[in-house]
PDB file of C-alpha atoms in Angstrom:
ATOM      1  CA  MET A   1     -32.778 -66.235 -50.002  1.00 62.00           C
ATOM      2  CA  ARG A   2     -30.984 -69.121 -51.522  1.00 61.00           C
ATOM      3  CA  SER A   3     -34.308 -71.013 -51.741  1.00 68.00           C
ATOM      4  CA  PHE A   4     -35.519 -68.534 -54.257  1.00 73.00           C
ATOM      5  CA  VAL A   5     -32.498 -69.037 -56.564  1.00 72.00           C
ATOM      6  CA  THR A   6     -33.634 -72.271 -58.142  1.00 71.00           C
ATOM      7  CA  PRO A   7     -37.135 -71.120 -59.190  1.00 78.00           C
ATOM      8  CA  ALA A   8     -35.786 -67.822 -60.419  1.00 79.00           C
ATOM      9  CA  ALA A   9     -33.040 -69.576 -62.340  1.00 76.00           C
ATOM     10  CA  THR A  10     -35.642 -71.951 -63.932  1.00 74.00           C
ATOM     11  CA  ILE A  11     -37.921 -69.144 -64.949  1.00 77.00           C
ATOM     12  CA  SER A  12     -35.112 -67.064 -66.225  1.00 80.00           C
ATOM     13  CA  GLY A  13     -33.769 -69.967 -68.259  1.00 79.00           C
ATOM     14  CA  ALA A  14     -37.187 -70.776 -69.708  1.00 80.00           C
ATOM     15  CA  ALA A  15     -37.689 -67.070 -70.596  1.00 83.00           C
ATOM     16  CA  VAL A  16     -34.224 -66.951 -72.446  1.00 81.00           C
ATOM     17  CA  GLY A  17     -34.860 -70.408 -74.100  1.00 79.00           C
ATOM     18  CA  SER A  18     -38.197 -69.333 -75.366  1.00 79.00           C
ATOM     19  CA  ILE A  19     -36.492 -67.294 -77.993  1.00 81.00           C
ATOM     20  CA  GLY A  20     -35.707 -70.600 -79.681  1.00 78.00           C
ATOM     21  CA  GLY A  21     -39.276 -71.977 -79.341  1.00 81.00           C
ATOM     22  CA  PRO A  22     -40.797 -74.597 -77.045  1.00 82.00           C
ATOM     23  CA  GLY A  23     -37.725 -76.800 -77.150  1.00 83.00           C
ATOM     24  CA  GLY A  24     -35.444 -73.955 -76.444  1.00 82.00           C
ATOM     25  CA  ALA A  25     -37.800 -73.003 -73.435  1.00 83.00           C
ATOM     26  CA  ALA A  26     -37.656 -76.444 -72.185  1.00 84.00           C
ATOM     27  CA  LEU A  27     -33.804 -76.690 -72.498  1.00 82.00           C
ATOM     28  CA  GLY A  28     -33.513 -73.228 -70.908  1.00 83.00           C
ATOM     29  CA  ALA A  29     -35.683 -74.196 -67.972  1.00 83.00           C
ATOM     30  CA  GLY A  30     -33.756 -77.387 -67.314  1.00 83.00           C
ATOM     31  CA  THR A  31     -30.446 -75.536 -67.589  1.00 82.00           C
ATOM     32  CA  GLY A  32     -31.580 -72.800 -65.237  1.00 82.00           C
ATOM     33  CA  TYR A  33     -33.013 -75.279 -62.691  1.00 81.00           C
ATOM     34  CA  ALA A  34     -29.663 -77.239 -62.735  1.00 82.00           C
ATOM     35  CA  ALA A  35     -27.734 -74.037 -62.393  1.00 81.00           C
ATOM     36  CA  GLY A  36     -29.940 -72.701 -59.504  1.00 79.00           C
ATOM     37  CA  ARG A  37     -29.778 -76.094 -57.830  1.00 78.00           C
ATOM     38  CA  ILE A  38     -26.070 -76.198 -58.018  1.00 77.00           C
ATOM     39  CA  TYR A  39     -25.719 -72.753 -56.708  1.00 78.00           C
ATOM     40  CA  GLU A  40     -28.254 -73.464 -53.896  1.00 75.00           C
ATOM     41  CA  LEU A  41     -26.458 -76.694 -52.905  1.00 72.00           C
ATOM     42  CA  ASP A  42     -22.952 -75.140 -53.144  1.00 72.00           C
ATOM     43  CA  ASP A  43     -23.256 -73.592 -49.644  1.00 66.00           C
ATOM     44  CA  GLU A  44     -24.832 -76.679 -48.278  1.00 66.00           C
ATOM     45  CA  LYS A  45     -21.942 -78.612 -49.639  1.00 68.00           C
ATOM     46  CA  LYS A  46     -19.454 -76.224 -48.083  1.00 71.00           C
ATOM     47  CA  GLU A  47     -21.228 -76.526 -44.734  1.00 65.00           C
ATOM     48  CA  LEU A  48     -21.396 -80.289 -44.995  1.00 61.00           C
ATOM     49  CA  VAL A  49     -17.719 -80.561 -46.025  1.00 65.00           C
ATOM     50  CA  GLU A  50     -16.661 -78.120 -43.194  1.00 67.00           C
ATOM     51  CA  SER A  51     -18.674 -79.922 -40.632  1.00 61.00           C
ATOM     52  CA  LEU A  52     -17.394 -83.399 -41.811  1.00 62.00           C
ATOM     53  CA  THR A  53     -13.813 -82.059 -41.946  1.00 63.00           C
ATOM     54  CA  SER A  54     -13.880 -80.071 -38.534  1.00 65.00           C
ATOM     55  CA  GLY A  55     -15.769 -83.205 -36.962  1.00 63.00           C
ATOM     56  CA  ASP A  56     -13.128 -85.496 -38.109  1.00 65.00           C
ATOM     57  CA  VAL A  57     -10.280 -83.345 -37.098  1.00 65.00           C
ATOM     58  CA  ASN A  58     -11.882 -82.825 -33.686  1.00 69.00           C
ATOM     59  CA  ALA A  59     -12.287 -86.551 -33.378  1.00 65.00           C
ATOM     60  CA  LEU A  60      -8.713 -87.166 -34.200  1.00 61.00           C
ATOM     61  CA  VAL A  61      -7.471 -84.384 -31.893  1.00 68.00           C
ATOM     62  CA  GLU A  62      -9.589 -85.743 -29.007  1.00 70.00           C
ATOM     63  CA  SER A  63      -8.300 -89.234 -29.564  1.00 63.00           C
ATOM     64  CA  GLY A  64      -4.702 -87.932 -29.611  1.00 65.00           C
ATOM     65  CA  LEU A  65      -5.432 -85.961 -26.482  1.00 69.00           C
ATOM     66  CA  LYS A  66      -6.807 -88.951 -24.668  1.00 68.00           C
ATOM     67  CA  GLN A  67      -3.376 -90.602 -24.701  1.00 65.00           C
ATOM     68  CA  HIS A  68      -1.793 -87.432 -23.400  1.00 67.00           C
ATOM     69  CA  GLN A  69      -4.488 -86.757 -20.938  1.00 66.00           C
ATOM     70  CA  SER A  70      -4.013 -90.197 -19.274  1.00 69.00           C
ATOM     71  CA  GLY A  71      -0.295 -89.443 -19.061  1.00 71.00           C
ATOM     72  CA  PHE A  72      -0.901 -86.059 -17.712  1.00 76.00           C
ATOM     73  CA  GLU A  73      -3.342 -87.345 -15.057  1.00 79.00           C
ATOM     74  CA  GLU A  74      -0.662 -89.926 -14.005  1.00 82.00           C
ATOM     75  CA  PHE A  75       1.855 -87.128 -13.789  1.00 84.00           C
ATOM     76  CA  THR A  76      -0.337 -84.962 -11.687  1.00 87.00           C
ATOM     77  CA  GLY A  77      -1.227 -87.932  -9.495  1.00 88.00           C
ATOM     78  CA  SER A  78       2.428 -88.641  -8.829  1.00 90.00           C
ATOM     79  CA  ILE A  79       3.075 -84.847  -8.013  1.00 93.00           C
ATOM     80  CA  LYS A  80       0.130 -84.959  -5.513  1.00 94.00           C
ATOM     81  CA  ASN A  81       1.615 -88.043  -3.799  1.00 94.00           C
ATOM     82  CA  ILE A  82       5.045 -86.445  -3.636  1.00 95.00           C
ATOM     83  CA  LEU A  83       3.546 -83.212  -2.108  1.00 95.00           C
ATOM     84  CA  MET A  84       1.445 -85.264   0.439  1.00 95.00           C
ATOM     85  CA  ILE A  85       4.623 -87.071   1.580  1.00 95.00           C
ATOM     86  CA  ALA A  86       6.560 -83.781   1.714  1.00 95.00           C
ATOM     87  CA  GLY A  87       3.734 -82.098   3.708  1.00 94.00           C
ATOM     88  CA  SER A  88       3.785 -85.181   6.254  1.00 94.00           C
ATOM     89  CA  VAL A  89       7.486 -84.919   6.715  1.00 94.00           C
ATOM     90  CA  LEU A  90       7.178 -81.093   7.237  1.00 93.00           C
ATOM     91  CA  LEU A  91       4.487 -81.577   9.809  1.00 93.00           C
ATOM     92  CA  ALA A  92       6.417 -84.174  11.770  1.00 90.00           C
ATOM     93  CA  TYR A  93       9.488 -81.872  11.512  1.00 89.00           C
ATOM     94  CA  LEU A  94       7.624 -79.035  13.081  1.00 88.00           C
ATOM     95  CA  LEU A  95       5.526 -81.025  15.745  1.00 87.00           C
ATOM     96  CA  ILE A  96       8.426 -83.263  17.113  1.00 86.00           C
ATOM     97  CA  PRO A  97      10.463 -80.361  18.494  1.00 82.00           C
ATOM     98  CA  ILE A  98       7.311 -78.993  20.331  1.00 83.00           C
ATOM     99  CA  PHE A  99       6.879 -82.229  22.163  1.00 80.00           C
ATOM    100  CA  LEU A 100      10.585 -82.598  22.910  1.00 81.00           C
ATOM    101  CA  ALA A 101      10.768 -79.042  24.134  1.00 79.00           C
ATOM    102  CA  ARG A 102       7.985 -79.503  26.536  1.00 79.00           C
ATOM    103  CA  LYS A 103       9.653 -82.640  28.052  1.00 77.00           C
ATOM    104  CA  CYS A 104      13.065 -81.041  28.214  1.00 76.00           C
ATOM    105  CA  ALA A 105      11.602 -77.847  29.829  1.00 75.00           C
ATOM    106  CA  LYS A 106       9.953 -79.905  32.389  1.00 75.00           C
ATOM    107  CA  LEU A 107      13.279 -81.674  33.171  1.00 72.00           C
ATOM    108  CA  GLU A 108      15.300 -78.563  33.251  1.00 74.00           C
ATOM    109  CA  ALA A 109      12.665 -76.776  35.501  1.00 68.00           C
ATOM    110  CA  GLU A 110      13.132 -79.632  37.921  1.00 69.00           C
ATOM    111  CA  LYS A 111      16.904 -79.271  37.831  1.00 70.00           C
ATOM    112  CA  CYS A 112      16.809 -75.593  38.445  1.00 66.00           C
ATOM    113  CA  MET A 113      14.509 -75.725  41.349  1.00 67.00           C
ATOM    114  CA  THR A 114      16.091 -74.702  44.643  1.00 64.00           C
ATOM    115  CA  ARG A 115      16.707 -77.407  47.148  1.00 64.00           C
ATOM    116  CA  PRO A 116      16.728 -76.648  50.871  1.00 62.00           C
ATOM    117  CA  PRO A 117      20.303 -76.438  52.156  1.00 66.00           C
ATOM    118  CA  PHE A 118      19.574 -78.922  54.991  1.00 67.00           C
ATOM    119  CA  PRO A 119      17.693 -82.239  54.704  1.00 68.00           C
ATOM    120  CA  ILE A 120      14.187 -82.202  55.865  1.00 70.00           C
ATOM    121  CA  LYS A 121      13.479 -84.630  58.675  1.00 74.00           C
ATOM    122  CA  PRO A 122      10.166 -86.338  58.566  1.00 74.00           C
ATOM    123  CA  PRO A 123       7.890 -85.446  61.467  1.00 75.00           C
ATOM    124  CA  LYS A 124       7.826 -87.797  64.370  1.00 77.00           C
ATOM    125  CA  GLN A 125       4.715 -89.525  65.273  1.00 66.00           C
TER     126      GLN A 125
END
């Protein structure tokens, strides 16, 4: 729709300027063309300014976030290392008693076994 504004403004300016003769028609057409072109380009300028402004702001924000992003990645890396160490310690804490309990249970079972009340003589050959 905006593309029709410039020709319409040129024709309207020429029609209004024709009241003053051929010079007025030429002046009216030129003025109408300029006004129509300014109106047509106004939205393009706004879009251009918005895209440039938002693009610059986005670039600035992204460059600022890169500093914090590297710090955040470093922080999460250190947290992961701490959690890995804590998990290893917990696993050892839970597994060591299992192996010790097996060994101790075997020793206790041998202690509690009944022994014969008299010595067993080896058979004679």
